[in-house]
Tab-separated table of C-alpha atoms in Angstrom:
chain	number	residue	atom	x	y	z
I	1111	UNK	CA	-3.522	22.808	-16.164
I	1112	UNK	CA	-0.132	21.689	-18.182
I	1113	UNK	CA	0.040	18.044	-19.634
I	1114	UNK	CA	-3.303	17.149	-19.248
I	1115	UNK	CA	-3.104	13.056	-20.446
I	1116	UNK	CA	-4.406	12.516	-24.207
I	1117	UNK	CA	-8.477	12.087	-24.979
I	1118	UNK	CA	-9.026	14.074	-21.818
I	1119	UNK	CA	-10.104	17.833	-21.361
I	1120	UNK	CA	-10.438	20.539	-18.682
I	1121	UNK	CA	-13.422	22.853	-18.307
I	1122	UNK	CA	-12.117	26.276	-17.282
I	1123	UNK	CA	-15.394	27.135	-15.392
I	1124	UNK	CA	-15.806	24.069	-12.803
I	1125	UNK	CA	-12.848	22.221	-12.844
I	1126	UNK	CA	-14.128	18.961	-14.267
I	1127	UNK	CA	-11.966	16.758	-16.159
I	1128	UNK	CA	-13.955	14.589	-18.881
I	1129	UNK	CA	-13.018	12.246	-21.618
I	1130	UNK	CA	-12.325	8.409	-22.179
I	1131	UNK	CA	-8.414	7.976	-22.065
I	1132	UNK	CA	-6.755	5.501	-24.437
I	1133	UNK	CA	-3.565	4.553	-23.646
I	1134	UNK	CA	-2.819	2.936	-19.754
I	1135	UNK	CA	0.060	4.252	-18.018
I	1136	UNK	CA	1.301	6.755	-15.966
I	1137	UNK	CA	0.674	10.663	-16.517
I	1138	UNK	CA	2.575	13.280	-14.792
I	1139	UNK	CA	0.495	17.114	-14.831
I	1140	UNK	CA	0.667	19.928	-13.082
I	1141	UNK	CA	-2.914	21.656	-12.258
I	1142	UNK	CA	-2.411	25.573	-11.027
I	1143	UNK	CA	-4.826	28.248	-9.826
I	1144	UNK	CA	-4.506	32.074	-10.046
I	1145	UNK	CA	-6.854	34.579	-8.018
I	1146	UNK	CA	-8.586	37.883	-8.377
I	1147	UNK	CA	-5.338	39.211	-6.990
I	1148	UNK	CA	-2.988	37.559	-9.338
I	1149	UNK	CA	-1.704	35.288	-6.899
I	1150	UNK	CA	-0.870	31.784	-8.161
I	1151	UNK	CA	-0.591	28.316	-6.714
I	1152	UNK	CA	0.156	24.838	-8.632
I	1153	UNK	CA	0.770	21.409	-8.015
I	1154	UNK	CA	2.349	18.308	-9.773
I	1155	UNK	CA	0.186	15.339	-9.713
I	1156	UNK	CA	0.170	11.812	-11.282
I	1157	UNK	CA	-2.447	10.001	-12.976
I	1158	UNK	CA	-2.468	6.235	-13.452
I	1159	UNK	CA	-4.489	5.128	-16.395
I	1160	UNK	CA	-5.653	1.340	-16.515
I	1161	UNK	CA	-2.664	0.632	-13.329
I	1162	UNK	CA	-0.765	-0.039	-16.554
I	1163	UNK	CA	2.592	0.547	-14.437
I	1164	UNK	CA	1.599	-0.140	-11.124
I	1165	UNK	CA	0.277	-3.513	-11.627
I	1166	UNK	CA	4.310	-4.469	-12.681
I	1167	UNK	CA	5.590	-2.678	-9.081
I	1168	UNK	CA	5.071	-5.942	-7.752
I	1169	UNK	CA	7.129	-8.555	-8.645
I	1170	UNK	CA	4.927	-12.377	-7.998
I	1171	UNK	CA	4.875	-13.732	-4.573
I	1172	UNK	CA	8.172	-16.023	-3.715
I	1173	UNK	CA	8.837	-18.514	-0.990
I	1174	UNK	CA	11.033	-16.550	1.340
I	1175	UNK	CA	10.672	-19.219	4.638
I	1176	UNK	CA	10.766	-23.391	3.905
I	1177	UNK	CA	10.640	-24.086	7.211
I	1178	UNK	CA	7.063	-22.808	7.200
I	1179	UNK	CA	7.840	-20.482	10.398
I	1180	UNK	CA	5.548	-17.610	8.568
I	1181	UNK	CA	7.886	-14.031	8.227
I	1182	UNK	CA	7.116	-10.732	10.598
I	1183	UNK	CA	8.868	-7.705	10.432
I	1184	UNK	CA	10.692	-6.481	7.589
I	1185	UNK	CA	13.113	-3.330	7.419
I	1186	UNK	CA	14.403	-2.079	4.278
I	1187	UNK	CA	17.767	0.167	3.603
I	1188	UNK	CA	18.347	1.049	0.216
I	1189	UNK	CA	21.015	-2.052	-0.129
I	1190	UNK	CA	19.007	-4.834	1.914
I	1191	UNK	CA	16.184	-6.048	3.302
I	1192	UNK	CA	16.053	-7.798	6.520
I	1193	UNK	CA	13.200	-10.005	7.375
I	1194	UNK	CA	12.682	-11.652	10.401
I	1195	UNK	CA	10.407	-15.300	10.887
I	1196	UNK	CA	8.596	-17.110	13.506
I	1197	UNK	CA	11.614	-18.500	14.804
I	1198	UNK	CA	15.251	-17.180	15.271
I	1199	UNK	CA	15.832	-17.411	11.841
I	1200	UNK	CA	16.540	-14.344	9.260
I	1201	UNK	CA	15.787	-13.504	5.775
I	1202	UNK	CA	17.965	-11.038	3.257
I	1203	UNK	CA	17.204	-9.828	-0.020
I	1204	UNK	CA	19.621	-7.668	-1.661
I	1205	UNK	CA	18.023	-7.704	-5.063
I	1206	UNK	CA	18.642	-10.898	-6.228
I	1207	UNK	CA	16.161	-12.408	-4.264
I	1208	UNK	CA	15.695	-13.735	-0.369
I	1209	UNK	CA	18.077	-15.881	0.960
I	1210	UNK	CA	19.090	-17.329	4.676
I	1211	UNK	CA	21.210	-14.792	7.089
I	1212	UNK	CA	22.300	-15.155	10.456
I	1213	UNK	CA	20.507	-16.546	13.105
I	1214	UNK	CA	19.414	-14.640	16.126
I	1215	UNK	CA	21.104	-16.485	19.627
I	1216	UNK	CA	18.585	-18.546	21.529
I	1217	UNK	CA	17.784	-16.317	24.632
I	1218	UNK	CA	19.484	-16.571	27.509
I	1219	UNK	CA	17.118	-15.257	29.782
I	1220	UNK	CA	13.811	-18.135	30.008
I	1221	UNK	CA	15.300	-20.411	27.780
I	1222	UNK	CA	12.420	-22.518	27.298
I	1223	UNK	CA	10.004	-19.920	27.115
I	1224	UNK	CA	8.599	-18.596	23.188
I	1225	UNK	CA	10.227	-16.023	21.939
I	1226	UNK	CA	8.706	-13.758	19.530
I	1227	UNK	CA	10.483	-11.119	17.340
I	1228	UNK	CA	8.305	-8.440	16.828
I	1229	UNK	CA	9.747	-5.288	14.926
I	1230	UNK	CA	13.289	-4.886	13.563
I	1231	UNK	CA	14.448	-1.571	12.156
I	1232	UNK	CA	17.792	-1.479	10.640
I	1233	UNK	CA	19.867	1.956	9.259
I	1234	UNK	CA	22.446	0.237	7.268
I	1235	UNK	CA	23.591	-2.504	5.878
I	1236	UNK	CA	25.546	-3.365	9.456
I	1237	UNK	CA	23.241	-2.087	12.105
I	1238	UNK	CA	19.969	-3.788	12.684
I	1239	UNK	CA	18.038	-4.143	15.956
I	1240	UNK	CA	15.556	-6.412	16.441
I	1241	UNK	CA	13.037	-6.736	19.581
I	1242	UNK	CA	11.244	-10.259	20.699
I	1243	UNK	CA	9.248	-10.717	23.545
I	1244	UNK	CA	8.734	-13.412	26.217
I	1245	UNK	CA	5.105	-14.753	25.724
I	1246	UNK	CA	5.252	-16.764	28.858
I	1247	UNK	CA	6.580	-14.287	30.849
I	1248	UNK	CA	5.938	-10.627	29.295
I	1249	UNK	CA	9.526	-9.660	29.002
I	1250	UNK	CA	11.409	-7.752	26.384
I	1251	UNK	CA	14.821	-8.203	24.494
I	1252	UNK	CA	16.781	-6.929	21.486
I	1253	UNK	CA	19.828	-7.914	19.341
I	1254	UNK	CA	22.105	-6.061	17.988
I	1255	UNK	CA	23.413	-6.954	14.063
I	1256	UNK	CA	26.800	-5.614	12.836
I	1257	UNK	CA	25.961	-7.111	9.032
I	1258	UNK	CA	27.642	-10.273	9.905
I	1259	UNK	CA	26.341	-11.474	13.455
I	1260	UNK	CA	23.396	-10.982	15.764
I	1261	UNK	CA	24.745	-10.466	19.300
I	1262	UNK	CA	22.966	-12.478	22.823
I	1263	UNK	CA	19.730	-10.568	22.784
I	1264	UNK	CA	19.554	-8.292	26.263
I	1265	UNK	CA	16.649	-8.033	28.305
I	1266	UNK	CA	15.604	-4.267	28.225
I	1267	UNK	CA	12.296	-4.827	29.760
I	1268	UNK	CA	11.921	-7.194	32.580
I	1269	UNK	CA	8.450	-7.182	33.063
I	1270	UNK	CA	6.600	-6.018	29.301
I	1271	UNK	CA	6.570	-6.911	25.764
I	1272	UNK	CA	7.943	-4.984	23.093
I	1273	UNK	CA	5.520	-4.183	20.531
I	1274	UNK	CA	7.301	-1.459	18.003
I	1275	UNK	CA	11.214	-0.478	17.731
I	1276	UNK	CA	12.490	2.571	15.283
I	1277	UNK	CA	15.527	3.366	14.785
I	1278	UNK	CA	17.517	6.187	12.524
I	1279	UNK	CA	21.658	5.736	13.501
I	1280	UNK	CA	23.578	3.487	15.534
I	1281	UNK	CA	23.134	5.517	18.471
I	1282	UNK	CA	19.509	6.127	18.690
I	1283	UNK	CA	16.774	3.775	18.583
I	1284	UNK	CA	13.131	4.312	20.176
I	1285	UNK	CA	10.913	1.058	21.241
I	1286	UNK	CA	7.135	0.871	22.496
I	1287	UNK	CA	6.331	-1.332	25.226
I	1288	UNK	CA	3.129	-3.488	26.209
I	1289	UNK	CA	2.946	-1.066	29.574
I	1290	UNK	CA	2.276	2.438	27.639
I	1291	UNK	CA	6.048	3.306	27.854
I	1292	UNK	CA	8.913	4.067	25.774
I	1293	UNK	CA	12.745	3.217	25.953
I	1294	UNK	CA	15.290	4.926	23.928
I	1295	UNK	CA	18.698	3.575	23.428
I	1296	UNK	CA	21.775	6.141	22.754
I	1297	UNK	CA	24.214	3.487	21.381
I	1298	UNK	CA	25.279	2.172	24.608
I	1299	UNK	CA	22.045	1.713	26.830
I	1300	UNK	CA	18.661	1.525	26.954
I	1301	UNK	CA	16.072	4.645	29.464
I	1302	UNK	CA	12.649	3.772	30.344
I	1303	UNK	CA	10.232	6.928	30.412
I	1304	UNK	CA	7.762	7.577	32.676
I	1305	UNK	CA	3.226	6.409	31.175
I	1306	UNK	CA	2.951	7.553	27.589
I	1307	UNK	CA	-0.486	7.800	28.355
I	1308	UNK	CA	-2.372	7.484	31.646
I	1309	UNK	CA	-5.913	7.074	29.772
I	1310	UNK	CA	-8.035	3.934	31.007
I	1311	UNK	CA	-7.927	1.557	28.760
I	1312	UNK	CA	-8.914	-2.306	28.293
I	1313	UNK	CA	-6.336	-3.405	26.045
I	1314	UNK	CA	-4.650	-0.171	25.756
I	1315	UNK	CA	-1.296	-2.197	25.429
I	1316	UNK	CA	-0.380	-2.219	21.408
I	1317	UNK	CA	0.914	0.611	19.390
I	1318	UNK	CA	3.641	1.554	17.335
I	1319	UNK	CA	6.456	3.693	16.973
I	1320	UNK	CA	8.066	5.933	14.466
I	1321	UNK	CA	11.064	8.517	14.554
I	1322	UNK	CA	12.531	10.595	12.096
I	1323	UNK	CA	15.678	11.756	13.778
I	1324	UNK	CA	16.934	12.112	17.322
I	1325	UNK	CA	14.526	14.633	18.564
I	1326	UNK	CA	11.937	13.434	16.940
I	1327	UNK	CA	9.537	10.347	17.213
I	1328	UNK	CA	6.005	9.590	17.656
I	1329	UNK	CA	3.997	7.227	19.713
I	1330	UNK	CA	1.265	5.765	19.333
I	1331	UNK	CA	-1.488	3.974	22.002
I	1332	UNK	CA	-4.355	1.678	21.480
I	1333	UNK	CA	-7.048	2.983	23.615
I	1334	UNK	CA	-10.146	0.371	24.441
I	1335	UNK	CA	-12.900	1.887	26.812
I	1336	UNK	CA	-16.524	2.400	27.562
I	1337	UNK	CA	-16.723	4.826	24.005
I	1338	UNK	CA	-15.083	2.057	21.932
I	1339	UNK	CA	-11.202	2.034	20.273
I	1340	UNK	CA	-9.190	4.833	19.518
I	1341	UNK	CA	-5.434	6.142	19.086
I	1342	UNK	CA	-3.398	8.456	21.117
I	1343	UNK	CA	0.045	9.827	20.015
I	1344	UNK	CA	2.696	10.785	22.110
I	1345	UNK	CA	5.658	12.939	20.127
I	1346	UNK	CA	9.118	12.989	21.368
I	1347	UNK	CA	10.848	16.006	21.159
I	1348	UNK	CA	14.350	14.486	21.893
I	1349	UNK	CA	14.228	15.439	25.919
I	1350	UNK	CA	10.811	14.390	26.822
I	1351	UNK	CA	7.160	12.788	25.302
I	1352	UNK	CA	4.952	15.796	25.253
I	1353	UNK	CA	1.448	15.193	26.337
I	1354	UNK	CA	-0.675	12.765	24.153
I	1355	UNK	CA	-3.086	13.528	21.933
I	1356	UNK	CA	-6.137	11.683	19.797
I	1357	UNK	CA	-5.421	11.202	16.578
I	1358	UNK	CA	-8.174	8.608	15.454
I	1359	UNK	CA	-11.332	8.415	17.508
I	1360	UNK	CA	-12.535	5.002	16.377
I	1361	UNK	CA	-9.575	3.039	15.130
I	1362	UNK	CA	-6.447	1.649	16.340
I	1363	UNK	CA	-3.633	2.729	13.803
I	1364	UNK	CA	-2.158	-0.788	12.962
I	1365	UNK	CA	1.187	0.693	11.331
I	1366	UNK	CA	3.353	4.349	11.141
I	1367	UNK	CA	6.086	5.447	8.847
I	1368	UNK	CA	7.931	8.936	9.622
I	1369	UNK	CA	10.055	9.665	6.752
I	1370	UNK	CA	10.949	13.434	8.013
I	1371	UNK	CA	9.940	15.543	11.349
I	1372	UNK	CA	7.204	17.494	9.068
I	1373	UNK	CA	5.784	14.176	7.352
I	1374	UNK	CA	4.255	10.795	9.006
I	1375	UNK	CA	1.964	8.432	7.318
């Protein structure tokens, strides 16, 4: 072990780190192994000492919504942030703090009807999509924003919500639908596939979405039977979604990130 933080101490034979550290903060150390064989392995790690640095990460809680409509999805690009509320209204934050953007058009299709935004995901500064979905009617829409205007939202699913939308460039974008399904757009239009996932289900209707590049995305489907919740996942290899596969027997998986095609959180 390199760097080992101050007032702390490795035993050679079992591993065990010991001591009272002093100082908070961050460490960085690297801890390697060798064999029999003289083969050698290592690893940086990080060791936070009283949260002396994380607890500043943070900044304090600000108001971000007056009109009390409560704020849903957020999507980040390293310039902006783009929050969405209760309403049609948006929220951006470009460092200095969160201020009011555009407005999203009232919908078109079921005027009167609630319309909830439920995921944005944006790759830029001027490309955002955000999905909403008909609560009286289980229908689903997006709008498109260029960095300066939202355009009419579009009904892409006549007859389900929209419960997850990922996108990674202007020309593809993956959603998740409250009937098990998935629609990809390719910059000019929106395909529906065929069930994600034919298991029965109770509520097997939520879920979320994830993609890392064009031929690659992930799925994933609340399951609610006779043995209790679980999650299936459905990857897309950039043709098809391959056949679906449990990846938490007694949990639904509330959120997914998928920073590369080997990583997902």
């Amino acid at each position: 072990m390199r760097s080992l933080p101050p007032s702390l101490s490795l035993d050679p034979a079992s591993g065990d780190i010991s001591g009272t550290p002093t100082t908070p903060g961050i460490s960085n150390f690297t801890v390697g192994v060798a064999d029999a064989g003289g083969k050698t392995a290592s690893v940086d790690s990080l060791l936070s000492i009283g949260g002396g640095i994380f607890k500043n990460m943070w900044s304090a809680p600000q108001s971000v919504d007056p009109r009390a409509f409560g704020i849903g999805p957020v999507s980040c690009v390293p310039a902006r942030c783009l929050a969405l509320d209760g309403g049609s209204g948006t929220f951006m934050n470009s460092g200095g703090g969160w201020v009011p953007g555009a407005p999203i058009p009232v919908s078109l299709a079921n005027p009167g009807d609630l319309w909830t935004w439920s995921s944005v995901s944006c790759t830029s500064v001027t490309f955002c999509i955000a999905a909403a979905s008909d609560d009286d009617n289980d229908a689903g829409e997006v709008s498109t924003f260029n960095g300066a205007a939202w355009s009419q939202p579009m009904v892409i699913a006549p007859s389900s919500d929209i419960v997850d939308l990922s996108c990674v460039s202007v020309s593809f974008c993956a959603a998740r639908d409250s009937n098990r399904q998935a629609l990809v757009y390719n910059g000019a239009t929106w395909s529906t596939s065929p069930t994600l996932d034919a298991k029965p289900s109770d509520e097997g209707d939520g879920g979320t979405i994830a993609c890392a590049a064009t031929n690659f995305c992930i799925a994933t489907i609340d399951i609610h039977g006779s043995g209790g919740y679980s999650t299936d996942a459905v990857i897309y290899n950039g043709t098809t979604w391959l056949t679906p596969s449990t990846i938490d027997p007694s949990r639904f998986v509330q959120s997914m990130a998928c920073p590369a095609v080997t990583s997902c959180v």
